[in-house]
mmCIF file of C-alpha atoms in Angstrom:
data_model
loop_
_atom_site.group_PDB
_atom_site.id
_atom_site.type_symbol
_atom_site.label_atom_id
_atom_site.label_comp_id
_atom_site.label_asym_id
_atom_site.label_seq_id
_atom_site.Cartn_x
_atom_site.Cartn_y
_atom_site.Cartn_z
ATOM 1 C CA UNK A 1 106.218 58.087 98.868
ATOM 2 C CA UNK A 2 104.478 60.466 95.635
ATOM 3 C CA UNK A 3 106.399 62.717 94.478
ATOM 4 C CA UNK A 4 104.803 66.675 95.384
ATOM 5 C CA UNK A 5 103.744 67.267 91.754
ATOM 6 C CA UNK A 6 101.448 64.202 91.754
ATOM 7 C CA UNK A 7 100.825 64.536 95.165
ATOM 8 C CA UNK A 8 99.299 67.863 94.888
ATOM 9 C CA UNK A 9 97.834 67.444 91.192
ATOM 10 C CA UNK A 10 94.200 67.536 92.189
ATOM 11 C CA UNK A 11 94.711 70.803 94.082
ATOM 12 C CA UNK A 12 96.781 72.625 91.041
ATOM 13 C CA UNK A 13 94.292 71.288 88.515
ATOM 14 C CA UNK A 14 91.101 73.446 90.901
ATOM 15 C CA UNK A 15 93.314 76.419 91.511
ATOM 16 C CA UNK A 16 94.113 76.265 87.580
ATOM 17 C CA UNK A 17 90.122 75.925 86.620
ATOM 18 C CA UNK A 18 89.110 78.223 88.687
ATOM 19 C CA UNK A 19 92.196 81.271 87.476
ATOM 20 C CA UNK A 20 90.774 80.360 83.989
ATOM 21 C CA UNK A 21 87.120 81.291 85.349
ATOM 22 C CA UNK A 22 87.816 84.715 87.017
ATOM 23 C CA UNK A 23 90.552 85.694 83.825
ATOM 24 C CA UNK A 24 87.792 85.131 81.695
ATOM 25 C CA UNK A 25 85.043 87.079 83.540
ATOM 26 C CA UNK A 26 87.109 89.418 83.579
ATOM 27 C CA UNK A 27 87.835 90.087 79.879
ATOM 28 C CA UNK A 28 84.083 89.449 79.206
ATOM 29 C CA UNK A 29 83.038 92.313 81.550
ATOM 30 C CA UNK A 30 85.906 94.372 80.170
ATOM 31 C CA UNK A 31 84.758 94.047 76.748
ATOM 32 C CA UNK A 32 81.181 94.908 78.114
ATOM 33 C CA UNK A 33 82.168 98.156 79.953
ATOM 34 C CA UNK A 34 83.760 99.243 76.493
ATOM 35 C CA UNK A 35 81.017 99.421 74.528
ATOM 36 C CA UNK A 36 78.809 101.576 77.281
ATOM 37 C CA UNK A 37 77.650 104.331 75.880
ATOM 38 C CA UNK A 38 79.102 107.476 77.470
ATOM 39 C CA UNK A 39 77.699 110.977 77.451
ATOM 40 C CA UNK A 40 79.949 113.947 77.165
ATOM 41 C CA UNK A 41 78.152 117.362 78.341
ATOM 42 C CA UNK A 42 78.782 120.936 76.396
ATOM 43 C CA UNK A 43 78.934 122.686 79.265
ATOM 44 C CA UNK A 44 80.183 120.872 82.472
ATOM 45 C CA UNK A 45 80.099 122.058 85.321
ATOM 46 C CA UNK A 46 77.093 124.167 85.032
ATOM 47 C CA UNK A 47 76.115 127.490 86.540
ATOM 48 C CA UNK A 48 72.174 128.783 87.624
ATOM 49 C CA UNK A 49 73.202 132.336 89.079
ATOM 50 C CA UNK A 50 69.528 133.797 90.386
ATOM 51 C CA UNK A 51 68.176 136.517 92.801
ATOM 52 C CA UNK A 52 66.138 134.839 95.598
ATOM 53 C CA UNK A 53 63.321 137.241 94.621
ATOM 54 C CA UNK A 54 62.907 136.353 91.339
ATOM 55 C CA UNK A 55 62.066 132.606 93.055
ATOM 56 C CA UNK A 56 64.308 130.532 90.282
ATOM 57 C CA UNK A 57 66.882 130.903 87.203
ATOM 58 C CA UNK A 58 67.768 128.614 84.398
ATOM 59 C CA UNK A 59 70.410 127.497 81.961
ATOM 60 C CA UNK A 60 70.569 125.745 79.125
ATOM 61 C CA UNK A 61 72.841 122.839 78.151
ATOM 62 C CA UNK A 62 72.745 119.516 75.619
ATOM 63 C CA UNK A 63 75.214 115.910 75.434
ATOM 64 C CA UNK A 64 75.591 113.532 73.396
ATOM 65 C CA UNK A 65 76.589 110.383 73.322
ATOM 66 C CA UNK A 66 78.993 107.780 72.413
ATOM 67 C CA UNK A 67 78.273 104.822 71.335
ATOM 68 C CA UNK A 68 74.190 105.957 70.166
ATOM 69 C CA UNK A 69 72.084 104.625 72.642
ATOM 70 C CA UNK A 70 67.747 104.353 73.101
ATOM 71 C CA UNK A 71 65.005 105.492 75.182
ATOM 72 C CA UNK A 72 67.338 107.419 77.675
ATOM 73 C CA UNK A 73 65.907 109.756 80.525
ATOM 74 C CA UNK A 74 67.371 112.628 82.384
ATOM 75 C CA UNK A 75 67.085 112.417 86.269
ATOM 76 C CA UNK A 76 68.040 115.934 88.246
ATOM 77 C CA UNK A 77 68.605 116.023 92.094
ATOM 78 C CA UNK A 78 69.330 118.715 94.144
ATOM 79 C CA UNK A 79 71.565 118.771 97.477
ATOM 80 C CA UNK A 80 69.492 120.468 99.790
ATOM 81 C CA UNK A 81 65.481 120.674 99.968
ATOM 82 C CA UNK A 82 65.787 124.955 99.896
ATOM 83 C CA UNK A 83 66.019 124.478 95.792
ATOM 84 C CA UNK A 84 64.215 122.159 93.641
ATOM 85 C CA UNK A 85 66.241 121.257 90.162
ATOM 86 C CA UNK A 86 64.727 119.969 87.493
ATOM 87 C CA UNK A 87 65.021 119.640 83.392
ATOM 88 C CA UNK A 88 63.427 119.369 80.444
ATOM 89 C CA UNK A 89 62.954 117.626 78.752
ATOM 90 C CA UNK A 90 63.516 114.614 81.026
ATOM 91 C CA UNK A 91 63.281 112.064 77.746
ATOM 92 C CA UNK A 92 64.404 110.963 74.527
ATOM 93 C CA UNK A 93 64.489 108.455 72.263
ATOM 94 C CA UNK A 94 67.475 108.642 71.429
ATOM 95 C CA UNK A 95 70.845 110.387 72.427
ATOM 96 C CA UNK A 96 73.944 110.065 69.713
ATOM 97 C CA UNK A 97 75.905 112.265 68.332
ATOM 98 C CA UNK A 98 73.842 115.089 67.402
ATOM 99 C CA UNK A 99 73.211 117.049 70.576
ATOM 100 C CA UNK A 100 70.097 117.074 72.588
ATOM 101 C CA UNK A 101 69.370 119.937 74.234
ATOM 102 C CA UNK A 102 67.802 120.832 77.761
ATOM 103 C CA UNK A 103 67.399 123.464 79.999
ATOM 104 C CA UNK A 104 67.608 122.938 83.766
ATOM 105 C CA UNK A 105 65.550 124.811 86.324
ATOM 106 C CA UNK A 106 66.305 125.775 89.903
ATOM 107 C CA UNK A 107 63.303 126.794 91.867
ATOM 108 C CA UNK A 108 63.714 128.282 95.371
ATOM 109 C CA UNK A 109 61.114 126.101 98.306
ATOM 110 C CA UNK A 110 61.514 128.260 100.946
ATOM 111 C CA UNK A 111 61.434 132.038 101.346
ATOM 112 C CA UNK A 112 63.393 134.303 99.618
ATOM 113 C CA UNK A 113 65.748 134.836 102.917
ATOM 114 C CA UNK A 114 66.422 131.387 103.435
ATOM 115 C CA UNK A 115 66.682 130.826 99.805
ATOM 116 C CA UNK A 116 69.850 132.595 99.527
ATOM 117 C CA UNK A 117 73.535 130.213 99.037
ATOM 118 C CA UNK A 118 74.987 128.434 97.004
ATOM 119 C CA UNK A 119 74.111 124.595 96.887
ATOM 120 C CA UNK A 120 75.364 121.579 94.253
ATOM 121 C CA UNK A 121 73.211 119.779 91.877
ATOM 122 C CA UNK A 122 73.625 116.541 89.672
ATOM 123 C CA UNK A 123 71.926 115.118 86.648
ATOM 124 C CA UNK A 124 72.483 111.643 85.832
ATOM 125 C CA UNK A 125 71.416 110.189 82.333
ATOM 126 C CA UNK A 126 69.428 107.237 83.052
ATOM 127 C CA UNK A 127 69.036 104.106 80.345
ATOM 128 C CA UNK A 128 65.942 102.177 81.207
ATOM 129 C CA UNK A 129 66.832 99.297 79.017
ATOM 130 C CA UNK A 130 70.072 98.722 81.156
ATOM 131 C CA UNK A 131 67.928 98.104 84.330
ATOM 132 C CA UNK A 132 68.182 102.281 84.742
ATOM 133 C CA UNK A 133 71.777 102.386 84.639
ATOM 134 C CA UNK A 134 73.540 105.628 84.577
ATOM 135 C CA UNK A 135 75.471 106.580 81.759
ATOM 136 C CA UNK A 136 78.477 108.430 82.762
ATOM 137 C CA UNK A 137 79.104 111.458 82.688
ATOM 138 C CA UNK A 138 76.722 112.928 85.537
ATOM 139 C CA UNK A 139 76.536 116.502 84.968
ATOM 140 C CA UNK A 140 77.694 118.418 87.919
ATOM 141 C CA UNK A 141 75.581 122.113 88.587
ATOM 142 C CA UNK A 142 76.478 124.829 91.000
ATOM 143 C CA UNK A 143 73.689 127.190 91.817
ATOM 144 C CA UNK A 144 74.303 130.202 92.995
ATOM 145 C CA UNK A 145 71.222 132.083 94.640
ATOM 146 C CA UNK A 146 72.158 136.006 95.601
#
């Protein structure tokens, strides 16, 4: 009869190997994640405030970011299709430290009566060299349409 240590051996050694595998996919994906650049907005969240009539309103904001990062573009979505939100610029070359600055638009679609509410809008900084990851944090815009 084996004793259970040697018995079982084969099984401890896989379950052993394969602990060492996820552990150290872990730390390497850890160590990854830590070095993302991150984006910190001036002004977050963000308010439009516009009368229907006047069709569309602005506001003006700028990030930067943390570690400096390349060739980064600006990507704005609305939550309804009554408003259309947009900025510009929508690229830069770069985005570090110093701030870049934008100004976002919302544009009413529909007639000034339907127009009115309030609706939420996001705009996600976009790295194309990371397969167009986004690179927190989104930027979170109320707009208010009276």
């Amino acid at each position: 009869m084996q004793s259970p240590i040697r018995r079982y051996l084969p099984h401890l050694i896989v379950g052993l190997s394969i602990s060492l595998v996820m552990v150290g996919a872990y730390m390497a994906v850890g160590f990854v994640q830590t070095g993302a650049p991150k984006s910190t907005w001036a002004t977050t969240p963000l308010t439009i405030t516009f009368a229907a009539t006047a069709g569309q309103g602005s506001a003006i904001d700028s990030f930067t970011c943390d570690p400096s990062t390349t060739n980064v573009m600006l990507v704005a979505h609305a939550s309804t299709v009554n408003i259309a939100l947009s900025v510009a610029p929508s690229s830069f070359a770069s985005c570090s430290s110093t701030p870049d600055t934008v100004t976002l638009t919302a544009t009413c679609l529909v007639p000034a009566a339907q127009c009115v509410g309030t609706y939420q809008g996001l705009v996600q900084i976009r790295n194309p060299a990371n397969y167009y990851g986004n690179i927190p944090a989104n930027l979170k815009v109320t707009i208010i349409v009276t």
